[in-house]
Coordinates of C-alpha atoms in Angstrom, one line a residue:
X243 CA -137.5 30.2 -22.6
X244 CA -134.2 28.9 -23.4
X245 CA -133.5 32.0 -25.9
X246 CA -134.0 35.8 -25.5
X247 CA -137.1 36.8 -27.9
X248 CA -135.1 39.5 -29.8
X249 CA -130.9 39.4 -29.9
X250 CA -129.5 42.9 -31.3
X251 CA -126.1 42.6 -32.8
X252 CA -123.4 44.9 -33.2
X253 CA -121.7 45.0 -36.7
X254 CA -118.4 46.1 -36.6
X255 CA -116.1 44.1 -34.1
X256 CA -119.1 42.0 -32.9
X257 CA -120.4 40.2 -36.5
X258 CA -117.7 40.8 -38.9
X259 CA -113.9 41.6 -38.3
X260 CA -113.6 44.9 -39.7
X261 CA -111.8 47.1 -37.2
X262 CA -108.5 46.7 -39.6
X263 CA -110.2 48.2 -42.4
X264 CA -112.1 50.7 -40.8
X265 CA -108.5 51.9 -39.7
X266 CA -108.2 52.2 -43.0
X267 CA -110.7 54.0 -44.0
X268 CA -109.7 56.8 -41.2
X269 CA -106.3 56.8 -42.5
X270 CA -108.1 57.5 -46.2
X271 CA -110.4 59.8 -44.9
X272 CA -107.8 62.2 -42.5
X273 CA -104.6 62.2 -45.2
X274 CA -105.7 64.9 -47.6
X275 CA -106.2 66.9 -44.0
X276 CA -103.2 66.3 -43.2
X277 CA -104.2 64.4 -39.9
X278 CA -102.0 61.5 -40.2
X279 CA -100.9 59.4 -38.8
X280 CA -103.3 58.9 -36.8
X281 CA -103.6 59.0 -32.9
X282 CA -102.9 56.3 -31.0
X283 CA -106.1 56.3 -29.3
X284 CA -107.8 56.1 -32.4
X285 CA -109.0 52.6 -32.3
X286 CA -110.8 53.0 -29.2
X287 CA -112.8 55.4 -31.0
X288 CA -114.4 52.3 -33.6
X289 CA -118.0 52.4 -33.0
X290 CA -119.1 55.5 -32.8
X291 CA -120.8 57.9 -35.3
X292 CA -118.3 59.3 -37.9
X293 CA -119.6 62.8 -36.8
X294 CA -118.0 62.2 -33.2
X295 CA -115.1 60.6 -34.7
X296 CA -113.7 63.0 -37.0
X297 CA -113.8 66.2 -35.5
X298 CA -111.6 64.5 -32.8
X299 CA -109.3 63.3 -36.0
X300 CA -109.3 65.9 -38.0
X301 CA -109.3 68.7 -34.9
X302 CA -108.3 71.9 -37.2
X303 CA -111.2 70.8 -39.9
X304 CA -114.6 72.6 -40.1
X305 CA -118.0 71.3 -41.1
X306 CA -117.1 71.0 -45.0
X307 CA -113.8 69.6 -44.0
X308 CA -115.5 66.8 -41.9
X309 CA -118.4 66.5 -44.3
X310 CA -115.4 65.7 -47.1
X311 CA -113.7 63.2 -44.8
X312 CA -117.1 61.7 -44.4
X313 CA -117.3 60.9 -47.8
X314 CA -114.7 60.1 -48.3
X315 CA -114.2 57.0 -45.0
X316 CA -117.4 55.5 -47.1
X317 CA -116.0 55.2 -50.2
X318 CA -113.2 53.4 -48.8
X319 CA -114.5 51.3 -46.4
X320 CA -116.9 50.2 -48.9
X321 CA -113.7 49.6 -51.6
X322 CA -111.8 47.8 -49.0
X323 CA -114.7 46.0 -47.2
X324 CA -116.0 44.5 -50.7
X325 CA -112.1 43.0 -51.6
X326 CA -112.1 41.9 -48.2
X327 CA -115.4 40.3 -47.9
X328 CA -114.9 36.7 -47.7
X329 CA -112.1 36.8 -45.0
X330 CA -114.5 39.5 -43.2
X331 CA -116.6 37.1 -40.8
X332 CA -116.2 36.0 -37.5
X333 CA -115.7 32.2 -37.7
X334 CA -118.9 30.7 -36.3
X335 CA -121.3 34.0 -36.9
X336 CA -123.3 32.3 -39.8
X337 CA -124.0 29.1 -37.6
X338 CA -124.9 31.2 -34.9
X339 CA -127.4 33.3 -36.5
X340 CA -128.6 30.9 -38.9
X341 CA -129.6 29.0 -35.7
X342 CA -130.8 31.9 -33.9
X343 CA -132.9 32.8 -37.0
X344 CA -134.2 28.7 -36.8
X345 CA -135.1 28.5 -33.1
X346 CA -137.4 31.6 -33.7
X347 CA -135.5 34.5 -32.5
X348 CA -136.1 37.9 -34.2
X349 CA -132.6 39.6 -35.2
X350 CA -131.8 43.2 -35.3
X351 CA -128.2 44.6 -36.6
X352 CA -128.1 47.4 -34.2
X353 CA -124.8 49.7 -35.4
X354 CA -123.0 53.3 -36.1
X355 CA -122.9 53.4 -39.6
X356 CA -125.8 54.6 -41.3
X357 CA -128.0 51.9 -42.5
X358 CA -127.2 52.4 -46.3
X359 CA -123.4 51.3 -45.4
X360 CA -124.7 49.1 -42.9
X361 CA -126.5 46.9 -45.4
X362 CA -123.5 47.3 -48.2
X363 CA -121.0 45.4 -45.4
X364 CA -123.9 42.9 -44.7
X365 CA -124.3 42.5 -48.1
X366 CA -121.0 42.2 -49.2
X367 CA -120.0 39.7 -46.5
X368 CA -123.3 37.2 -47.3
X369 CA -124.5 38.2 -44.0
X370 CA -128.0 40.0 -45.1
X371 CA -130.4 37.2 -45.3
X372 CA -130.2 36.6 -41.5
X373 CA -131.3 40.2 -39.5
X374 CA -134.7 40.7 -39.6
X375 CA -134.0 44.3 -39.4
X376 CA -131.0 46.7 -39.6
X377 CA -131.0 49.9 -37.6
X378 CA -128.2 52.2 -38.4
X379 CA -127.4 55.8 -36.4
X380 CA -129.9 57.7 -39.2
X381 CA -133.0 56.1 -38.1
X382 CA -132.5 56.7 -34.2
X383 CA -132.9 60.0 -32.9
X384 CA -129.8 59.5 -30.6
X385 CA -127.2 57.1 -31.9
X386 CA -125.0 54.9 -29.3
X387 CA -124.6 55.1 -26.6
X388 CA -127.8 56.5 -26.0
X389 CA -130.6 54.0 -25.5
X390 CA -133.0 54.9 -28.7
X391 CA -131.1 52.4 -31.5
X392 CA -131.9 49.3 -29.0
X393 CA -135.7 50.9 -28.1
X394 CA -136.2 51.3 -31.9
X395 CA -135.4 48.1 -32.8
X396 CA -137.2 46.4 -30.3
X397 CA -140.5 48.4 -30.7
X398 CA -140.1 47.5 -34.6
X399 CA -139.6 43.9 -33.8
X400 CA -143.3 44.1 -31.8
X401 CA -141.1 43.2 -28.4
X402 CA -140.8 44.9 -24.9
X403 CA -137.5 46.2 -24.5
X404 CA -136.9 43.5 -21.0
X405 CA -137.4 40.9 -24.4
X406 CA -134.0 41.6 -26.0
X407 CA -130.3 41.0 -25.6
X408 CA -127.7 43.0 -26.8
X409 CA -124.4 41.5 -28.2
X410 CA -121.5 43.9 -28.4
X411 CA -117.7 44.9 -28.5
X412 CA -118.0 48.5 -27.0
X413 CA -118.8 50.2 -23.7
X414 CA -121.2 51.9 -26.2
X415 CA -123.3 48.8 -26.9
X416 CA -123.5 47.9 -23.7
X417 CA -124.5 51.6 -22.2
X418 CA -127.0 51.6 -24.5
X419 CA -128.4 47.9 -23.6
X420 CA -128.1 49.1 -20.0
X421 CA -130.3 52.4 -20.6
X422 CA -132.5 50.7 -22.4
X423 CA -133.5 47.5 -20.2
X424 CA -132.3 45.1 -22.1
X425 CA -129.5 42.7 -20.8
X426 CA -125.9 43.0 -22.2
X427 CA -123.6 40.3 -23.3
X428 CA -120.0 41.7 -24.3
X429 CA -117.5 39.9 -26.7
X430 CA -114.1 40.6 -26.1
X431 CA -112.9 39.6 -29.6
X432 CA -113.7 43.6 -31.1
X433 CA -112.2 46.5 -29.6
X434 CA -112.9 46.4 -25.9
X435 CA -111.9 44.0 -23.1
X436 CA -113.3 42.5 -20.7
X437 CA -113.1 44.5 -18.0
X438 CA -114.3 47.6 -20.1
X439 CA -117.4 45.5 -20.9
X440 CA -118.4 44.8 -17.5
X441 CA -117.3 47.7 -16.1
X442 CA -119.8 49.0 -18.2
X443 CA -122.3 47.0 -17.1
X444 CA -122.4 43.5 -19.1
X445 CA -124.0 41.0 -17.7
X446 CA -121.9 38.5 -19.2
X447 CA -118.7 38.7 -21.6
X448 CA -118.1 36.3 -24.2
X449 CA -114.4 35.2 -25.4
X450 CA -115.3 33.4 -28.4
X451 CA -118.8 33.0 -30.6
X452 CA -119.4 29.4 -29.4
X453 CA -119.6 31.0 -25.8
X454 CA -121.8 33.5 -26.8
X455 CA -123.8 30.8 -28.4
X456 CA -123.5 28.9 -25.3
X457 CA -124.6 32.3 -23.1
X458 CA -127.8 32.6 -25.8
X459 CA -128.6 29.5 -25.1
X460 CA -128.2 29.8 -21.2
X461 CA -132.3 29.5 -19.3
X462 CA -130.2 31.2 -16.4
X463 CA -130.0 34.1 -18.7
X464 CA -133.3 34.9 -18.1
X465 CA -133.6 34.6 -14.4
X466 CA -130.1 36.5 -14.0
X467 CA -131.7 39.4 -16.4
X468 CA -135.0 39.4 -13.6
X469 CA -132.6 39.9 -10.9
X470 CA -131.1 43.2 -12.3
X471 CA -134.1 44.7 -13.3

């Protein structure tokens, strides 16, 4: 088998290059709070659920207070996202998942945001027609880094969890690959380097998408997954 049954992808940082305007969107979301600028550390946080993320931005706020920046990070990612759309996309992601999608894989988008948003920026960027299924932090019982987004996706999918490969930017993605027996392939190009990736347990770390291709493509990939079973 020359390709993983089921490859779960990361959105933001992994598929599309939205980190910037995620930024953004924090900057937008913490002002009226007076919680700007913003840390410097607050890049790192990319990739986590928005109710981890803003209490740690907006430390003085309360429930209503972070329920308010909530809103209002979603109106303007989505307002930023949609006039960014078409420069949005990692060069070589449409090849890769079209071919994916062609050789018979099954593709999950495996992310933070809720699914609603999730399929807005998917939609807005042209990438919807390719996952099979889209699994945002509302629809898992734990979100990232817990293992439940990668088990639900696979169970939906109809595959065993040893089935799947998880592509990601974040120490996240990859703890959550790594709790849930699936094998973890890191891409350096998001918000996380190298060695945070395999420090965090990535098999493998990708530097650009035709090595990830390359890595998807690997039959190795599957013995090297037996071994650390």
């Amino acid at each position: 088998m020359k390709r993983a049954r089921g490859v779960l992808f990361d959105l933001d940082g992994t598929l599309v290059d939205s980190p910037s305007v995620i930024m953004a969107a924090f900057h937008d979301a913490c002002a009226p709070y007076g919680a700007v600028p913003l840390p410097a550390d607050a890049r790192g946080l990319i990739g986590k659920p928005l109710d981890t993320i803003l209490p740690l931005l907006i430390p003085r706020g309360d429930k209503t207070v972070w329920e308010a920046a909530k809103a209002l990070f979603r109106e303007s990612f989505a307002r930023r996202s949609r006039a960014a759309a078409s420069t949005l996309v990692f060069p070589g992601v449409r090849e890769l998942l079209t071919d994916l999608s062609e050789e018979g894989a099954r593709i999950a988008v495996v992310t933070s945001k809720i699914t609603r948003s999730a399929h807005e920026l998917l939609e807005s960027t042209g990438l919807d027609r390719h996952p099979d299924l889209v699994i945002g932090h509302d629809l898992a019982a734990r979100g990232k880094p817990a293992p439940d987004p990668a088990l639900l996706a696979a169970d939906s999918l109809g595959l065993r969890p040893e089935e799947c490969v998880v592509v990601g930017d974040s120490p996240d993605d990859v703890t959550m690959a790594v709790d849930a027996g699936m094998t973890a392939i890191g891409v350096d190009w998001g918000v996380a380097d190298a060695e945070a990736l395999f420090s965090a347990g990535a098999l493998l770390v990708a530097g650009s998408v035709l090595e990830l291709a390359g890595h998807l493509h690997d039959p190795a990939l599957q013995t090297a997954t037996k071994a650390t079973r």
